[in-house]
CSV table of C-alpha atoms in Angstrom, one decimal:
chain,number,residue,atom,x,y,z
A,1,MET,CA,45.4,97.3,31.7
A,2,THR,CA,47.4,98.0,28.1
A,3,ALA,CA,46.3,101.2,26.0
A,4,THR,CA,44.7,100.4,23.1
A,5,ALA,CA,46.6,101.2,19.4
A,6,MET,CA,46.0,104.4,17.9
A,7,SER,CA,43.2,104.5,15.2
A,8,PRO,CA,42.6,106.3,11.9
A,9,ALA,CA,40.8,108.8,13.4
A,10,THR,CA,42.7,109.4,16.2
A,11,SER,CA,45.1,112.5,16.1
A,12,ALA,CA,48.9,110.9,17.4
A,13,THR,CA,50.2,113.9,18.6
A,14,SER,CA,49.4,114.0,22.6
A,15,LEU,CA,47.4,115.8,25.2
A,16,LEU,CA,49.2,118.2,28.0
A,17,LEU,CA,46.0,118.8,29.7
A,18,LEU,CA,46.1,121.9,32.8
A,19,HIS,CA,43.6,122.2,34.8
A,20,THR,CA,41.1,125.1,35.6
A,21,TRP,CA,41.6,127.8,38.8
A,22,GLY,CA,40.9,125.3,42.2
A,23,GLY,CA,40.8,121.7,40.4
A,24,ASP,CA,43.5,119.2,39.8
A,25,ALA,CA,44.2,116.8,37.2
A,26,ARG,CA,41.5,114.5,38.2
A,27,THR,CA,38.9,117.3,37.0
A,28,TRP,CA,40.0,115.7,33.3
A,29,ALA,CA,38.4,112.0,34.2
A,30,PRO,CA,34.8,112.7,32.5
A,31,ALA,CA,36.7,114.2,29.7
A,32,LEU,CA,39.2,111.7,29.3
A,33,ARG,CA,36.7,108.9,28.3
A,34,PHE,CA,36.3,110.7,25.2
A,35,LEU,CA,39.3,112.7,24.3
A,36,CYS,CA,41.3,109.2,24.5
A,37,ALA,CA,38.8,107.3,22.7
A,38,GLY,CA,40.8,105.4,19.7
A,39,GLY,CA,44.0,104.9,22.4
A,40,ARG,CA,45.4,108.8,22.2
A,41,ALA,CA,47.6,109.3,24.8
A,42,ALA,CA,47.0,112.2,27.1
A,43,GLU,CA,48.5,113.5,30.6
A,44,ALA,CA,47.1,116.0,32.8
A,45,PRO,CA,49.6,116.9,36.1
A,46,ASP,CA,48.8,118.3,39.2
A,47,LEU,CA,50.2,122.4,39.0
A,48,PRO,CA,51.8,123.8,42.1
A,49,GLY,CA,49.7,124.3,44.6
A,50,HIS,CA,47.0,121.8,43.8
A,51,GLY,CA,46.2,118.2,43.9
A,52,GLU,CA,48.5,115.8,45.3
A,53,ARG,CA,50.9,118.9,45.5
A,54,ALA,CA,48.7,121.1,47.8
A,55,ALA,CA,51.5,122.1,50.4
A,56,GLU,CA,53.5,123.9,47.3
A,57,PRO,CA,53.2,126.9,46.9
A,58,PHE,CA,51.9,128.5,43.9
A,59,THR,CA,53.6,130.6,41.0
A,60,LEU,CA,53.6,130.9,37.3
A,61,ALA,CA,57.1,130.1,36.7
A,62,GLY,CA,56.8,126.5,38.8
A,63,ALA,CA,53.5,126.0,36.8
A,64,VAL,CA,55.6,126.6,33.6
A,65,GLU,CA,58.2,124.1,34.3
A,66,THR,CA,56.1,121.0,35.6
A,67,ALA,CA,54.2,122.1,32.2
A,68,ALA,CA,57.5,121.9,30.5
A,69,ALA,CA,59.0,119.1,32.3
A,70,ARG,CA,55.7,117.0,31.1
A,71,ALA,CA,55.4,118.3,27.3
A,72,ALA,CA,59.1,117.3,27.2
A,73,GLY,CA,58.2,113.9,28.4
A,74,ALA,CA,60.4,113.9,31.1
A,75,VAL,CA,58.2,112.0,33.7
A,76,ARG,CA,58.0,108.4,32.4
A,77,ASP,CA,55.5,105.4,34.7
A,78,GLY,CA,55.2,101.7,34.2
A,79,PRO,CA,53.2,100.5,31.4
A,80,ALA,CA,50.8,102.4,29.9
A,81,ASP,CA,47.1,102.5,30.2
A,82,ASN,CA,44.0,104.2,29.5
A,83,PRO,CA,43.7,107.4,32.6
A,84,ALA,CA,39.9,107.3,32.3
A,85,ASP,CA,39.4,103.5,34.0
A,86,ARG,CA,41.3,105.0,36.8
A,87,LEU,CA,39.9,108.2,37.6
A,88,VAL,CA,35.9,108.2,37.6
A,89,ASP,CA,33.4,107.4,39.9
A,90,VAL,CA,35.2,107.5,42.7
A,91,PRO,CA,32.8,107.1,45.6
A,92,GLU,CA,32.4,109.7,48.7
A,93,ASN,CA,34.5,107.4,51.5
A,94,ARG,CA,37.3,106.2,49.4
A,95,PRO,CA,40.7,108.0,49.0
A,96,VAL,CA,41.4,109.7,45.5
A,97,ASN,CA,43.8,108.2,43.3
A,98,ARG,CA,45.1,111.1,40.7
A,99,THR,CA,47.5,108.7,38.5
A,100,VAL,CA,46.4,110.6,36.0
A,101,ASN,CA,48.7,112.7,36.3
A,102,ARG,CA,51.4,110.0,34.9
A,103,LEU,CA,52.8,110.1,31.2
A,104,VAL,CA,50.7,107.4,29.2
A,105,ASN,CA,51.8,105.9,26.4
A,106,ARG,CA,53.3,109.2,24.6
A,107,PRO,CA,56.5,109.5,22.8
A,108,VAL,CA,59.5,111.3,24.1
A,109,ASP,CA,60.4,114.7,22.8
A,110,ARG,CA,57.3,115.4,20.5
A,111,PRO,CA,55.9,118.2,20.1
A,112,VAL,CA,52.3,118.4,21.7
A,113,ASP,CA,48.7,119.3,21.7
A,114,VAL,CA,48.8,122.1,24.9
A,115,VAL,CA,44.6,122.2,26.3
A,116,GLY,CA,44.7,124.8,29.3
A,117,SER,CA,41.6,125.8,31.0
A,118,GLY,CA,41.2,129.5,32.8
A,119,LEU,CA,44.3,129.0,35.0
A,120,GLY,CA,45.5,126.7,33.0
A,121,ALA,CA,44.9,128.5,29.7
A,122,LEU,CA,47.5,130.8,31.3
A,123,VAL,CA,50.0,128.4,31.9
A,124,ALA,CA,49.2,127.1,28.3
A,125,LEU,CA,49.9,130.6,26.9
A,126,ALA,CA,53.3,131.2,28.8
A,127,LEU,CA,54.4,127.6,28.1
A,128,ALA,CA,54.2,127.9,24.3
A,129,ARG,CA,55.6,131.6,24.5
A,130,GLN,CA,58.4,130.0,26.3
A,131,ARG,CA,59.2,126.9,24.8
A,132,PRO,CA,57.4,127.1,21.5
A,133,GLY,CA,59.2,123.8,20.1
A,134,ALA,CA,57.6,121.5,22.8
A,135,VAL,CA,54.0,122.1,21.2
A,136,ARG,CA,51.9,121.7,18.4
A,137,SER,CA,49.0,123.2,18.8
A,138,LEU,CA,47.6,125.6,21.7
A,139,THR,CA,43.7,125.7,23.4
A,140,LEU,CA,43.1,128.4,25.1
A,141,VAL,CA,39.6,127.6,27.1
A,142,GLY,CA,37.6,130.0,29.5
A,143,PHE,CA,40.3,132.8,28.6
A,144,PRO,CA,40.8,135.4,29.0
A,145,PRO,CA,39.8,136.1,32.6
A,146,ALA,CA,38.4,139.8,33.5
A,147,GLY,CA,41.0,143.0,33.4
A,148,GLY,CA,41.5,146.6,35.4
A,149,PRO,CA,39.2,147.5,37.5
A,150,ALA,CA,36.7,144.1,37.4
A,151,ALA,CA,40.1,142.0,38.2
A,152,ALA,CA,41.0,143.7,40.9
A,153,GLY,CA,37.3,144.1,42.5
A,154,ARG,CA,37.4,140.0,41.5
A,155,LEU,CA,40.1,139.7,43.8
A,156,ALA,CA,39.2,141.5,46.4
A,157,GLU,CA,36.1,139.8,46.6
A,158,THR,CA,37.6,136.0,46.5
A,159,GLU,CA,39.9,137.5,49.2
A,160,GLU,CA,37.3,138.5,52.0
A,161,ARG,CA,34.6,135.3,50.9
A,162,LEU,CA,37.7,133.0,51.7
A,163,ARG,CA,38.3,135.1,55.1
A,164,ARG,CA,34.6,134.9,56.1
A,165,ALA,CA,33.1,131.7,54.8
A,166,GLY,CA,36.3,128.8,54.9
A,167,THR,CA,37.6,127.2,51.8
A,168,ALA,CA,35.0,124.4,51.8
A,169,ALA,CA,31.3,126.7,52.4
A,170,PHE,CA,33.4,128.7,49.3
A,171,ALA,CA,33.8,126.1,46.9
A,172,ARG,CA,30.7,125.0,47.7
A,173,GLY,CA,28.7,128.2,46.5
A,174,TYR,CA,31.7,128.5,43.1
A,175,VAL,CA,31.0,125.4,42.0
A,176,GLU,CA,27.4,125.8,42.2
A,177,GLY,CA,27.4,129.2,40.8
A,178,THR,CA,29.4,128.3,38.3
A,179,LEU,CA,29.0,124.6,36.5
A,180,ARG,CA,26.3,123.8,34.4
A,181,GLY,CA,25.8,120.2,33.9
A,182,PRO,CA,23.4,118.5,36.3
A,183,ASP,CA,25.8,115.5,36.9
A,184,PRO,CA,26.4,115.7,40.7
A,185,ALA,CA,29.9,113.4,40.2
A,186,ARG,CA,31.2,116.1,38.1
A,187,ARG,CA,30.7,118.8,40.7
A,188,GLU,CA,31.9,116.4,43.2
A,189,LEU,CA,35.1,116.5,41.3
A,190,LEU,CA,35.9,120.3,41.5
A,191,ARG,CA,34.2,121.3,45.1
A,192,ARG,CA,36.7,118.2,46.1
A,193,ALA,CA,40.0,119.8,44.8
A,194,MET,CA,38.8,123.3,45.6
A,195,THR,CA,38.1,122.5,49.1
A,196,ALA,CA,42.1,120.5,49.4
A,197,THR,CA,43.4,124.0,48.0
A,198,ARG,CA,45.0,126.4,50.2
A,199,PRO,CA,43.2,130.1,50.2
A,200,ARG,CA,46.7,131.2,49.7
A,201,THR,CA,47.3,129.5,46.2
A,202,LEU,CA,43.7,130.1,45.4
A,203,LEU,CA,44.7,133.7,45.6
A,204,ASP,CA,47.8,133.7,44.3
A,205,SER,CA,46.5,131.7,41.5
A,206,LEU,CA,44.2,134.3,41.0
A,207,ARG,CA,46.1,137.0,41.0
A,208,ALA,CA,48.4,135.9,38.9
A,209,THR,CA,45.4,135.0,35.8
A,210,LEU,CA,43.5,138.3,36.5
A,211,GLY,CA,47.3,139.9,35.8
A,212,TRP,CA,48.0,137.9,32.7
A,213,ALA,CA,48.5,140.5,30.2
A,214,ASP,CA,50.0,143.4,32.9
A,215,ASP,CA,53.6,142.2,31.7
A,216,GLU,CA,52.8,141.4,27.5
A,217,PRO,CA,50.1,142.2,25.9
A,218,PRO,CA,48.9,139.8,23.8
A,219,ARG,CA,50.2,138.6,20.6
A,220,PRO,CA,50.8,135.6,18.6
A,221,PRO,CA,52.6,132.8,20.8
A,222,GLY,CA,53.4,131.0,17.6
A,223,PRO,CA,51.6,127.3,17.2
A,224,PRO,CA,48.4,126.9,16.0
A,225,CYS,CA,45.6,128.9,18.5
A,226,LEU,CA,42.4,128.1,19.4
A,227,VAL,CA,39.9,130.3,21.7
A,228,LEU,CA,37.9,128.0,23.2
A,229,ARG,CA,34.6,129.0,25.2
A,230,GLY,CA,31.5,127.3,26.2
A,231,ALA,CA,28.1,129.3,24.9
A,232,HIS,CA,26.9,129.9,27.9
A,233,ASP,CA,30.2,131.3,29.9
A,234,GLU,CA,29.1,134.0,31.9
A,235,ARG,CA,32.8,134.5,33.1
A,236,VAL,CA,34.0,135.4,29.8
A,237,GLY,CA,32.1,136.9,27.0
A,238,ALA,CA,31.6,135.7,23.3
A,239,GLU,CA,33.5,139.4,22.2
A,240,ALA,CA,36.3,139.1,24.1
A,241,ALA,CA,36.5,135.7,23.4
A,242,ARG,CA,36.9,136.2,19.6
A,243,THR,CA,39.0,139.4,20.5
A,244,LEU,CA,41.7,137.3,22.0
A,245,ALA,CA,41.5,134.9,19.1
A,246,GLY,CA,42.0,137.8,16.9
A,247,GLN,CA,45.4,138.8,19.2
A,248,LEU,CA,46.6,136.0,18.7
A,249,GLY,CA,46.4,134.9,15.2
A,250,GLY,CA,43.9,132.0,16.1
A,251,THR,CA,41.0,130.4,15.6
A,252,TYR,CA,38.0,130.6,17.5
A,253,ALA,CA,35.9,127.4,18.5
A,254,VAL,CA,32.7,127.1,21.4
A,255,VAL,CA,31.1,124.3,23.8
A,256,PRO,CA,27.9,124.1,22.6
A,257,GLY,CA,25.8,123.7,26.0
A,258,ALA,CA,28.7,124.2,28.8
A,259,GLY,CA,29.7,126.9,30.7
A,260,HIS,CA,32.6,129.0,31.7
A,261,VAL,CA,34.7,125.0,32.8
A,262,ALA,CA,33.5,123.4,29.4
A,263,TYR,CA,35.5,120.0,30.1
A,264,LEU,CA,33.4,119.1,32.8
A,265,ASP,CA,29.9,121.1,32.0
A,266,GLU,CA,29.8,119.4,28.4
A,267,PRO,CA,33.1,116.7,28.1
A,268,GLU,CA,31.7,114.9,24.9
A,269,ALA,CA,30.8,118.2,23.2
A,270,PHE,CA,34.3,119.8,24.4
A,271,ALA,CA,36.3,116.8,23.1
A,272,ALA,CA,34.4,117.0,19.8
A,273,VAL,CA,35.4,120.2,18.9
A,274,LEU,CA,38.8,119.8,20.4
A,275,GLY,CA,39.3,116.5,17.8
A,276,ASP,CA,38.1,118.6,15.0
A,277,PHE,CA,40.9,121.7,15.7
A,278,HIS,CA,43.5,119.2,15.8
A,279,HIS,CA,42.3,116.6,13.3
A,280,GLY,CA,42.7,119.8,10.6
A,281,LEU,CA,46.2,120.4,12.0
A,282,ASP,CA,46.5,116.5,10.9
A,283,ARG,CA,45.2,117.1,7.5
A,284,ALA,CA,47.8,119.7,7.3
A,285,ALA,CA,46.5,120.8,3.6
A,286,GLY,CA,43.1,121.7,5.5
A,287,GLY,CA,39.2,120.7,4.3
A,288,PRO,CA,36.0,121.0,5.0
A,289,ALA,CA,35.4,121.8,8.6
A,290,GLY,CA,34.2,119.4,11.7
A,291,ARG,CA,31.1,119.0,13.4
A,292,TYR,CA,31.2,122.4,15.2
A,293,GLY,CA,34.3,123.4,13.2
A,294,THR,CA,36.4,126.8,14.2
A,295,GLU,CA,36.1,130.6,12.8
A,296,HIS,CA,38.8,132.0,12.0
A,297,VAL,CA,39.4,135.6,13.0
A,298,PRO,CA,41.5,137.8,11.6
A,299,PRO,CA,44.7,138.6,13.2
A,300,MET,CA,43.8,142.3,15.5
A,301,ARG,CA,46.3,144.7,16.2
A,302,HIS,CA,46.5,144.4,20.0
A,303,SER,CA,45.6,147.0,23.0
A,304,SER,CA,47.2,147.6,25.7
A,305,GLY,CA,45.4,145.6,27.8
A,306,PRO,CA,43.4,142.4,27.9
A,307,PRO,CA,40.3,142.4,26.4
A,308,THR,CA,36.9,142.5,28.8
A,309,PRO,CA,34.0,140.1,29.0
A,310,THR,CA,30.7,141.2,28.1
A,311,LEU,CA,29.4,139.5,30.4
A,312,PRO,CA,29.4,139.7,34.5
A,313,GLU,CA,31.4,138.3,37.0
A,314,ARG,CA,29.2,135.9,39.6
């Protein structure tokens, strides 16, 4: 199937989608139905150690290189089509098709709108700082993670649970305790992705995410920035997200009904909030907010460490 033409209501800027901790490219499938409506181009790669790259070690540098290569249009494959058509409704007993990590009808050498959730947000922020010319805008979802003693405690707890229960049981418990949406197919996408991820990768990527501000305190990354949070996210509190938006000189918005992994919990509402932000950039001169809008947070002087979530970790 060839891609449909861009509609006037669809941003012409391509999307680069970076998955959550323990996820993979396939977890974007439900959201792609809405993100790609009207023919918008999108690409969601597997980060190192995840999905089809499960055998590789995870490093933040390697993940940033993956994102940079995709943002630069370094990979092109075959005729363009709609990734959502290829990635949904995969039965339990069928092999997983991860062709969403191929380029979809994307112009080369044009800045992209980068969207990262959790671990993907860490990679997106690093990409925007290291390759600002490749990024038109930056959206951080379900970010920042806990800092200080809470971060060390979560890492130790995760390592112990993986050792005692094994990856499959850990993944099942994590998904049940994190996703709010009732759709079992969406839960299965994340459960299968996490189960297929090596424990060492889960720990290395979690360590990198929890230590996100150790080397460099928050500062504006350059491109316009949106900090996006699920309304019922129990891992990242509203005050922490607003604080980060202020530190980055960006805006803050909420996905109604969603939890920590907003793009899986409420994919349609997630796409609507994201679309409001991107269409505002398209208008350039500003104007009225969309259905959900964004809340501009005045720039703040950053502290020496990451903001602390106001709600407890699970």
